[in-house]
Short mmCIF file of C-alpha atoms in Angstrom, two decimals:
data_model
loop_
_atom_site.label_atom_id
_atom_site.label_comp_id
_atom_site.label_asym_id
_atom_site.label_seq_id
_atom_site.Cartn_x
_atom_site.Cartn_y
_atom_site.Cartn_z
CA MET T 1 51.35 52.11 -2.86
CA ARG T 2 50.14 49.67 -5.62
CA ASP T 3 46.23 50.64 -3.46
CA LEU T 4 47.44 54.30 -3.70
CA THR T 5 48.16 53.36 -7.62
CA ALA T 6 45.31 51.77 -8.06
CA TYR T 7 42.74 54.41 -6.30
CA LEU T 8 43.82 57.73 -8.64
CA VAL T 9 43.54 54.87 -11.95
CA ALA T 10 39.89 54.51 -10.57
CA CYS T 11 39.66 58.25 -10.01
CA LEU T 12 40.57 59.22 -13.59
CA CYS T 13 38.66 56.74 -15.25
CA LEU T 14 35.92 57.58 -13.27
CA GLY T 15 36.05 61.49 -13.80
CA TRP T 16 36.20 60.29 -17.51
CA VAL T 17 33.61 58.46 -17.17
CA ALA T 18 31.61 61.37 -14.95
CA VAL T 19 32.77 64.21 -17.74
CA TRP T 20 31.31 61.66 -20.67
CA ALA T 21 28.01 61.08 -18.91
CA GLY T 22 27.80 65.04 -16.98
CA GLU T 23 29.26 66.69 -19.84
CA ASN T 24 29.32 65.83 -23.49
CA LEU T 25 25.52 63.90 -23.40
CA PHE T 26 24.33 66.57 -21.18
CA TRP T 27 24.99 69.47 -23.57
CA THR T 28 25.22 66.63 -26.66
CA THR T 29 27.19 69.33 -28.97
CA PRO T 30 30.86 70.90 -27.95
CA ALA T 31 30.40 74.72 -27.09
CA PRO T 32 31.64 76.42 -30.01
CA ASP T 33 35.42 77.98 -28.22
CA LEU T 34 35.92 74.14 -26.29
CA ARG T 35 39.29 73.93 -26.73
CA LEU T 36 41.85 70.40 -25.55
CA VAL T 37 43.03 72.11 -22.34
CA ASP T 38 39.84 72.75 -21.40
CA LEU T 39 38.32 69.48 -21.65
CA VAL T 40 41.87 68.50 -19.92
CA PHE T 41 40.64 70.84 -16.94
CA THR T 42 37.40 69.23 -16.86
CA TRP T 43 38.52 66.06 -16.98
CA ALA T 44 40.79 67.16 -13.71
CA VAL T 45 38.21 68.50 -11.58
CA TYR T 46 35.62 65.66 -12.30
CA ALA T 47 38.27 63.36 -11.07
CA VAL T 48 39.61 65.36 -8.65
CA ALA T 49 35.23 65.26 -7.33
CA ALA T 50 35.10 61.39 -8.58
CA GLY T 51 37.70 60.58 -5.74
CA ALA T 52 36.08 62.07 -2.96
CA ALA T 53 32.68 60.54 -4.02
CA LEU T 54 34.76 57.17 -4.84
CA SER T 55 36.01 57.47 -1.13
CA LEU T 56 32.56 58.24 0.46
CA VAL T 57 31.08 55.29 -1.28
CA ILE T 58 33.80 53.09 -0.54
CA ARG T 59 33.00 54.37 3.44
CA THR T 60 29.37 53.46 3.36
CA GLY T 61 30.52 49.84 2.42
CA LEU T 62 27.73 50.30 -0.61
CA GLY T 63 27.59 48.11 -3.45
CA GLY T 64 26.14 47.80 -6.65
CA TRP T 65 23.64 50.02 -7.77
CA ARG T 66 23.21 51.69 -4.71
CA ALA T 67 27.06 52.63 -5.00
CA ALA T 68 26.53 54.10 -8.30
CA PHE T 69 24.16 56.60 -6.85
CA LEU T 70 24.84 57.57 -4.29
CA GLY T 71 28.34 58.17 -5.81
CA GLY T 72 26.82 60.16 -8.73
CA ALA T 73 24.16 62.23 -6.35
CA LEU T 74 27.78 63.43 -4.80
CA LEU T 75 29.66 63.77 -7.59
CA GLY T 76 26.86 66.03 -8.79
CA PHE T 77 26.84 67.72 -5.28
CA ALA T 78 30.83 68.59 -5.73
CA VAL T 79 30.36 69.47 -9.03
CA GLU T 80 27.30 71.66 -9.54
CA GLY T 81 27.06 72.53 -5.90
CA ALA T 82 30.76 73.71 -5.32
CA VAL T 83 32.26 73.79 -8.17
CA VAL T 84 29.95 76.27 -11.21
CA GLY T 85 27.33 76.60 -8.25
CA THR T 86 24.12 75.97 -11.05
CA MET T 87 22.42 73.70 -8.04
CA TYR T 88 21.98 77.16 -6.51
CA ASP T 89 20.43 79.24 -9.63
CA ALA T 90 17.27 78.67 -9.17
CA PHE T 91 16.73 77.85 -5.73
CA PRO T 92 15.03 75.34 -4.22
CA ALA T 93 14.41 73.91 -6.80
CA GLN T 94 17.44 73.13 -8.76
CA LEU T 95 18.98 71.46 -5.13
CA VAL T 96 17.94 68.37 -6.47
CA TRP T 97 17.52 68.87 -10.46
CA THR T 98 21.26 68.37 -12.11
CA PRO T 99 23.07 66.49 -9.06
CA LEU T 100 20.07 64.01 -7.82
CA ALA T 101 18.00 64.03 -11.62
CA TRP T 102 21.05 63.76 -14.16
CA HIS T 103 24.45 63.03 -11.86
CA ALA T 104 23.00 60.45 -9.34
CA LEU T 105 20.12 58.85 -12.14
CA VAL T 106 21.81 59.26 -15.63
CA SER T 107 25.37 59.52 -14.89
CA GLY T 108 25.94 57.40 -11.81
CA LEU T 109 23.26 54.71 -12.75
CA ALA T 110 22.32 54.75 -16.51
CA VAL T 111 26.10 55.38 -17.23
CA LEU T 112 28.64 54.04 -14.66
CA GLY T 113 26.31 51.00 -13.14
CA GLY T 114 23.96 50.69 -16.37
CA GLY T 115 27.71 50.53 -18.08
CA ILE T 116 29.55 48.34 -15.74
CA ALA T 117 26.08 45.51 -15.93
CA LEU T 118 26.83 45.53 -20.24
CA ALA T 119 30.71 44.91 -19.60
CA ARG T 120 29.84 41.85 -17.35
CA GLY T 121 27.51 40.67 -19.74
CA PRO T 122 26.67 39.10 -23.31
CA VAL T 123 27.80 40.90 -26.65
CA ALA T 124 24.47 40.75 -27.43
CA ARG T 125 23.26 42.88 -24.00
CA GLN T 126 25.78 45.57 -24.39
CA VAL T 127 25.13 46.47 -27.82
CA ALA T 128 21.14 46.48 -26.48
CA GLY T 129 21.91 48.78 -23.96
CA LEU T 130 24.21 50.93 -25.62
CA VAL T 131 22.06 51.71 -28.25
CA ALA T 132 18.88 52.56 -25.68
CA LEU T 133 21.77 54.82 -24.25
CA GLY T 134 22.56 56.70 -27.35
CA VAL T 135 18.73 56.73 -28.43
CA PHE T 136 18.23 58.50 -24.55
CA GLY T 137 21.31 60.68 -25.57
CA ALA T 138 19.45 61.34 -29.01
CA VAL T 139 16.02 62.19 -27.47
CA TRP T 140 17.62 64.30 -24.84
CA GLY T 141 20.18 66.43 -27.28
CA LEU T 142 16.38 67.78 -29.67
CA TYR T 143 15.85 70.10 -26.39
CA TRP T 144 19.05 72.24 -27.13
CA PRO T 145 18.83 72.92 -30.50
CA LEU T 146 15.81 74.21 -28.66
CA GLU T 147 17.00 76.58 -26.91
CA GLY T 148 19.76 77.83 -29.92
CA LYS T 149 22.49 76.05 -29.16
CA ALA T 150 24.64 75.67 -32.29
CA LEU T 151 25.69 71.91 -32.97
CA ALA T 152 28.79 71.21 -34.05
CA GLY T 153 27.68 68.70 -37.37
CA VAL T 154 28.32 65.49 -37.90
CA ALA T 155 32.11 65.54 -38.10
CA GLY T 156 32.06 67.12 -34.61
CA MET T 157 29.53 65.20 -33.04
CA LEU T 158 31.22 61.97 -33.34
CA ALA T 159 34.49 63.32 -31.86
CA TYR T 160 32.35 64.95 -29.09
CA LEU T 161 30.41 61.73 -27.98
CA VAL T 162 30.99 58.78 -29.62
CA LEU T 163 35.09 59.19 -29.26
CA CYS T 164 35.14 60.37 -25.36
CA GLY T 165 32.32 57.79 -25.35
CA ALA T 166 34.33 55.21 -26.06
CA GLY T 167 36.82 56.17 -24.52
CA SER T 168 34.58 56.26 -21.05
CA GLY T 169 33.12 52.72 -22.32
CA TRP T 170 36.71 51.29 -22.45
CA ARG T 171 37.19 52.64 -18.85
CA TRP T 172 34.54 50.57 -17.30
CA ARG T 173 36.70 48.22 -17.47
CA CYS T 174 39.04 49.79 -14.64
#
């Protein structure tokens, strides 16, 4: 029973990290109509996808960056292929863009794998790594205003990115 509880907590933690990396960091600013219930539902969906990815990664016996990359890729294929169908929008190019280029590289390697590595290191390295991730997010986020998306303002951005990201950082220790 203890193993099942640990597995479920891991799924919830990985799901929240994936929500932050796959939704918050990707979109940079919340949708104007985002409600708390939507965020909780998104977390539940990501937690199920993260659980499936975690199960397959455990089954392979991989560890380290290979496990983070594979887990991110599997999560990306589940969410972007089975849940929302985004990876079929610009077939065949989109098959690799969102699941592999974003979820495997950014969500898996940079955010999850990098976060775990940072959590194990000295504080100076943690700060430098989080600043680098913040710079990446800021540069990436400059693209979205060009798409006509309304920004949420400083308070909205802080709540959407910083508070949710802080929750993800706490979960790296799970």
